[in-house]
CSV table of C-alpha atoms in Angstrom, one decimal:
chain,number,residue,atom,x,y,z
N,680,MET,CA,-12.9,-140.7,177.5
N,681,GLN,CA,-15.7,-140.5,180.0
N,682,SER,CA,-14.5,-137.1,181.1
N,683,LEU,CA,-14.4,-135.9,177.5
N,684,ARG,CA,-18.1,-136.9,177.0
N,685,ILE,CA,-19.1,-135.1,180.2
N,686,CYS,CA,-17.2,-132.0,179.1
N,687,HIS,CA,-18.9,-132.2,175.7
N,688,ILE,CA,-22.3,-132.4,177.4
N,689,CYS,CA,-21.5,-129.5,179.6
N,690,HIS,CA,-20.5,-127.4,176.6
N,691,ILE,CA,-23.8,-128.3,174.9
N,692,LEU,CA,-25.9,-127.4,178.0
N,693,LYS,CA,-24.1,-124.0,178.3
N,694,SER,CA,-24.7,-123.3,174.6
N,695,VAL,CA,-28.4,-124.1,174.9
N,696,ALA,CA,-28.7,-121.9,178.0
N,697,TRP,CA,-26.9,-119.0,176.3
N,698,THR,CA,-29.0,-119.3,173.2
N,699,ILE,CA,-32.3,-119.3,175.2
N,700,GLY,CA,-31.0,-116.2,177.1
N,701,ILE,CA,-30.3,-114.4,173.9
N,702,VAL,CA,-33.7,-115.2,172.5
N,703,PHE,CA,-35.6,-114.0,175.6
N,704,LEU,CA,-33.4,-110.8,175.7
N,705,CYS,CA,-34.3,-109.9,172.1
N,706,MET,CA,-37.9,-110.8,172.7
N,707,SER,CA,-38.1,-108.4,175.7
N,708,ILE,CA,-36.4,-105.6,173.7
N,709,GLY,CA,-38.7,-106.2,170.8
N,710,VAL,CA,-41.9,-106.1,172.9
N,711,GLN,CA,-40.9,-103.1,175.0
N,712,ARG,CA,-39.6,-101.0,172.0
N,713,ALA,CA,-42.4,-102.0,169.6
N,714,VAL,CA,-43.7,-98.7,168.2
N,715,ALA,CA,-46.0,-97.5,165.4
N,716,HIS,CA,-44.4,-97.4,162.0
N,717,GLU,CA,-45.6,-96.4,158.6
N,718,ILE,CA,-46.7,-98.8,155.9
N,719,CYS,CA,-46.3,-97.1,152.5
N,720,ASP,CA,-47.6,-97.9,149.1
N,721,GLU,CA,-47.7,-96.1,145.8
N,722,ASN,CA,-50.8,-94.5,144.4
N,723,SER,CA,-51.8,-94.1,140.8
N,724,SER,CA,-49.6,-91.0,140.4
N,725,GLY,CA,-46.5,-92.8,141.6
N,726,SER,CA,-46.2,-90.9,145.0
N,727,LEU,CA,-46.0,-92.7,148.3
N,728,VAL,CA,-49.1,-92.8,150.5
N,729,CYS,CA,-48.4,-93.9,154.1
N,730,ALA,CA,-50.6,-94.9,157.0
N,731,ASN,CA,-49.8,-95.5,160.6
N,732,SER,CA,-50.1,-99.3,161.2
N,733,LEU,CA,-51.1,-99.1,164.8
N,734,GLU,CA,-54.1,-97.0,164.0
N,735,ASN,CA,-55.3,-99.7,161.6
N,736,ASN,CA,-54.5,-102.7,163.7
N,737,PRO,CA,-52.3,-102.6,166.9
N,738,THR,CA,-51.2,-106.3,166.4
N,739,LYS,CA,-49.1,-105.2,163.4
N,740,SER,CA,-46.3,-103.7,165.6
N,741,LEU,CA,-44.2,-106.8,166.2
N,742,TYR,CA,-41.9,-107.9,163.4
N,743,PHE,CA,-39.2,-110.5,163.9
N,744,ASP,CA,-37.4,-113.4,162.2
N,745,ILE,CA,-35.3,-116.5,162.6
N,746,LYS,CA,-32.3,-117.0,160.3
N,747,THR,CA,-29.3,-119.2,159.6
N,748,ASN,CA,-26.1,-118.4,157.8
N,749,LEU,CA,-25.8,-120.8,154.9
N,750,LEU,CA,-22.1,-120.2,154.6
N,751,TYR,CA,-21.5,-121.6,158.1
N,752,ASP,CA,-24.0,-124.4,157.4
N,753,ALA,CA,-21.9,-125.4,154.3
N,754,LEU,CA,-18.8,-125.6,156.6
N,755,ALA,CA,-20.7,-128.0,159.0
N,756,VAL,CA,-21.2,-125.3,161.6
N,757,PRO,CA,-24.9,-125.2,162.6
N,758,ASN,CA,-26.0,-121.8,163.6
N,759,ILE,CA,-29.2,-119.8,164.4
N,760,GLY,CA,-30.1,-116.2,164.8
N,761,VAL,CA,-33.1,-114.1,165.9
N,762,GLU,CA,-33.8,-110.5,164.9
N,763,PHE,CA,-36.5,-108.1,166.2
N,764,TYR,CA,-37.6,-104.8,164.6
N,765,VAL,CA,-37.7,-102.2,167.4
N,766,GLY,CA,-39.2,-99.3,165.3
N,767,LYS,CA,-38.0,-96.2,163.3
N,768,GLY,CA,-35.9,-98.4,161.0
N,769,PHE,CA,-33.9,-100.1,163.7
N,770,SER,CA,-33.5,-103.8,164.6
N,771,VAL,CA,-31.5,-105.8,167.1
N,772,SER,CA,-30.3,-109.4,166.5
N,773,ALA,CA,-28.3,-112.1,168.2
N,774,GLY,CA,-26.9,-115.4,166.9
N,775,TRP,CA,-25.1,-118.5,168.1
N,776,MET,CA,-23.0,-121.2,166.3
N,777,TYR,CA,-21.9,-124.5,167.6
N,778,ALA,CA,-20.0,-127.4,166.1
N,779,TRP,CA,-18.3,-130.2,168.0
N,780,TRP,CA,-17.1,-132.8,165.6
N,781,SER,CA,-14.2,-135.0,166.3
N,782,ARG,CA,-12.6,-138.5,165.7
N,783,GLU,CA,-10.4,-138.9,168.6
N,784,SER,CA,-8.6,-142.0,167.3
N,785,ARG,CA,-7.3,-140.0,164.3
N,786,HIS,CA,-7.3,-136.6,166.1
N,787,ARG,CA,-9.5,-135.0,163.5
N,788,LEU,CA,-11.1,-132.0,165.1
N,789,TRP,CA,-13.6,-129.4,163.9
N,790,ARG,CA,-14.8,-127.5,166.9
N,791,ILE,CA,-16.1,-124.0,167.0
N,792,TYR,CA,-18.7,-122.2,169.0
N,793,GLY,CA,-19.6,-118.6,169.9
N,794,GLY,CA,-22.1,-115.8,169.6
N,795,GLU,CA,-22.7,-112.4,168.1
N,796,VAL,CA,-25.0,-109.4,168.7
N,797,GLU,CA,-25.8,-106.7,166.1
N,798,GLY,CA,-27.8,-103.5,165.7
N,799,ARG,CA,-29.0,-102.5,162.2
N,800,TRP,CA,-30.6,-99.5,160.6
N,801,TRP,CA,-32.8,-100.3,157.6
N,802,PHE,CA,-33.2,-97.7,154.8
N,803,GLY,CA,-34.5,-97.3,151.3
N,804,ASN,CA,-37.9,-97.8,149.7
N,805,LYS,CA,-38.1,-101.5,150.4
N,806,SER,CA,-37.6,-101.0,154.2
N,807,ARG,CA,-40.3,-98.3,154.2
N,808,LEU,CA,-42.8,-100.6,152.5
N,809,LYS,CA,-42.0,-103.4,155.1
N,810,PRO,CA,-39.6,-103.7,158.0
N,811,LEU,CA,-36.6,-106.2,157.8
N,812,THR,CA,-36.4,-105.9,154.0
N,813,GLY,CA,-34.1,-104.0,151.7
N,814,HIS,CA,-30.8,-102.2,152.5
N,815,HIS,CA,-29.3,-102.2,156.0
N,816,ILE,CA,-26.1,-101.1,157.8
N,817,GLY,CA,-25.1,-102.0,161.3
N,818,LEU,CA,-22.6,-102.5,164.1
N,819,TYR,CA,-21.7,-106.0,165.3
N,820,ALA,CA,-19.6,-107.6,168.0
N,821,GLY,CA,-19.1,-111.2,169.1
N,822,MET,CA,-16.8,-113.8,170.6
N,823,PHE,CA,-15.9,-117.4,169.7
N,824,THR,CA,-13.4,-120.2,170.3
N,825,PHE,CA,-12.2,-123.0,168.0
N,826,CYS,CA,-10.0,-126.1,167.7
N,827,PHE,CA,-9.0,-127.2,164.2
N,828,GLU,CA,-6.6,-129.9,163.3
N,829,PHE,CA,-5.2,-130.6,159.8
N,830,GLY,CA,-3.0,-133.7,159.6
N,831,HIS,CA,-0.9,-133.6,162.7
N,832,LYS,CA,-1.0,-129.8,163.2
N,833,GLY,CA,-3.6,-128.3,165.5
N,834,TYR,CA,-4.8,-124.8,166.2
N,835,LEU,CA,-6.7,-123.9,169.4
N,836,GLY,CA,-8.3,-120.5,169.8
N,837,GLY,CA,-7.7,-119.4,173.5
N,838,LEU,CA,-6.4,-121.4,176.5
N,839,PRO,CA,-6.8,-125.2,176.9
N,840,GLY,CA,-9.4,-126.1,179.5
N,841,GLU,CA,-10.8,-122.6,180.0
N,842,ASN,CA,-14.3,-121.5,179.2
N,843,LEU,CA,-15.5,-119.2,176.4
N,844,TRP,CA,-15.1,-116.0,178.4
N,845,ASN,CA,-11.5,-116.7,179.3
N,846,ARG,CA,-10.3,-117.9,175.9
N,847,ALA,CA,-12.5,-116.2,173.4
N,848,TRP,CA,-11.5,-114.6,170.2
N,849,ILE,CA,-13.2,-111.2,169.6
N,850,ASN,CA,-14.7,-109.8,166.4
N,851,ALA,CA,-16.3,-106.4,166.0
N,852,GLY,CA,-17.0,-104.0,163.1
N,853,VAL,CA,-19.5,-102.5,160.7
N,854,GLU,CA,-21.6,-104.3,158.1
N,855,TYR,CA,-23.7,-103.6,155.0
N,856,GLY,CA,-26.3,-105.9,153.5
N,857,TYR,CA,-29.4,-106.3,151.5
N,858,SER,CA,-32.4,-108.6,152.4
N,859,LEU,CA,-34.1,-109.9,149.2
N,860,PRO,CA,-37.6,-111.3,149.4
N,861,LEU,CA,-38.0,-114.8,148.1
N,862,THR,CA,-41.6,-115.7,149.2
N,863,SER,CA,-44.2,-114.2,151.4
N,864,ARG,CA,-42.4,-115.5,154.5
N,865,LEU,CA,-38.8,-116.0,153.3
N,866,ASN,CA,-35.9,-113.6,152.6
N,867,MET,CA,-32.3,-114.1,151.5
N,868,ASP,CA,-30.0,-111.7,153.4
N,869,PHE,CA,-26.6,-110.9,151.9
N,870,SER,CA,-24.2,-109.0,154.0
N,871,ILE,CA,-20.5,-108.3,154.4
N,872,GLY,CA,-18.6,-106.8,157.4
N,873,ILE,CA,-15.3,-104.9,157.8
N,874,GLY,CA,-13.7,-104.9,161.3
N,875,TRP,CA,-11.3,-106.4,163.7
N,876,ILE,CA,-10.9,-110.0,164.7
N,877,GLY,CA,-8.2,-111.4,167.0
N,878,GLY,CA,-7.1,-113.4,170.0
N,879,LYS,CA,-4.6,-115.8,171.4
N,880,MET,CA,-3.9,-119.1,169.6
N,881,GLU,CA,-2.2,-122.2,170.8
N,882,LYS,CA,-0.4,-124.3,168.2
N,883,TYR,CA,0.2,-128.0,168.9
N,884,GLU,CA,1.2,-131.3,167.2
N,885,ALA,CA,-0.8,-134.5,167.5
N,886,GLN,CA,1.5,-137.4,168.7
N,887,GLY,CA,-0.3,-140.7,169.1
N,888,GLU,CA,-3.0,-140.2,171.7
N,889,SER,CA,-1.5,-137.0,173.1
N,890,HIS,CA,-1.1,-133.4,171.9
N,891,ALA,CA,2.3,-131.7,172.1
N,892,TRP,CA,2.3,-127.9,172.6
N,893,GLN,CA,4.4,-126.0,170.1
N,894,SER,CA,3.9,-122.3,170.5
N,895,THR,CA,1.5,-119.5,171.6
N,896,VAL,CA,0.8,-116.6,169.3
N,897,ARG,CA,-1.5,-113.6,169.3
N,898,GLN,CA,-3.2,-113.1,166.0
N,899,SER,CA,-5.3,-110.1,164.8
N,900,TRP,CA,-6.8,-108.9,161.5
N,901,ILE,CA,-8.3,-105.7,160.3
N,902,GLY,CA,-10.3,-105.9,157.1
N,903,PRO,CA,-13.1,-108.0,155.7
N,904,ALA,CA,-14.1,-110.0,158.8
N,905,LYS,CA,-17.7,-111.2,158.2
N,906,ALA,CA,-19.8,-112.6,155.4
N,907,GLU,CA,-23.4,-113.9,155.4
N,908,ILE,CA,-25.8,-115.5,153.0
N,909,SER,CA,-28.6,-116.1,155.4
N,910,LEU,CA,-32.0,-117.8,154.9
N,911,VAL,CA,-34.5,-115.7,156.8
N,912,TRP,CA,-37.9,-116.9,158.1
N,913,LEU,CA,-40.2,-113.9,158.7
N,914,LEU,CA,-42.4,-114.2,161.7
N,915,GLY,CA,-45.2,-112.0,163.1
N,916,ARG,CA,-48.9,-111.7,162.1
N,917,GLU,CA,-48.3,-109.1,159.4
N,918,ASN,CA,-44.6,-109.8,158.7
N,919,ARG,CA,-45.2,-110.8,155.1
N,920,ASN,CA,-43.5,-109.6,151.9
N,921,ILE,CA,-45.8,-107.5,149.7
N,922,SER,CA,-46.8,-109.1,146.4
N,923,LYS,CA,-46.2,-107.0,143.3
N,924,SER,CA,-49.7,-107.7,142.3
N,925,ARG,CA,-50.9,-105.5,145.1
N,926,HIS,CA,-49.4,-102.4,143.7
């Protein structure tokens, strides 16, 4: 039992370190690639009038957000993501999820952790008015591992005792979504992805205090492979949604 606690703590520390690394990577990309972009508004004739933001105020160039997928949260899988606008309609993001719930006496397990990176292109009138809002399409890729148990049947993603890199399931594909403004600093982002997901899975049966291996299978799926309803917190000095009263 003590070794299990130590292993659990090690997993948490690795997850924290990986998350911090992702955040700093995205921050460095966002700062280095921050470029001038156009802020557009409609004039009285209905045509768009644009002005270069950096000419007005150089502090307006950094737009980023922190978000959480409410669908994962509803399944008791805490998760967090960070996204940076790098200019010309493009953004990069990275996310991490981690859940390690168990009741060893009854072998009830709900364990899953992993991460994902994504590049997005934003388009449409909303995105021209303000970055990180409106329609977007993108490419994503990630890895994760899991251990679920239902009754006496268990399913382990990857190899027992190995780390994420050796036992991970892989997912990759394309996504489309729309980020809807809620308040000046909050968006709701809806997106769905189509791609490939797969890896090696160990099936076992819980017998008393032990787990009896049953079989090893390789699973894969091509089709709908990602869904998000994310609450997005907009950060950055000028990263605020434009009020309709300003038009």
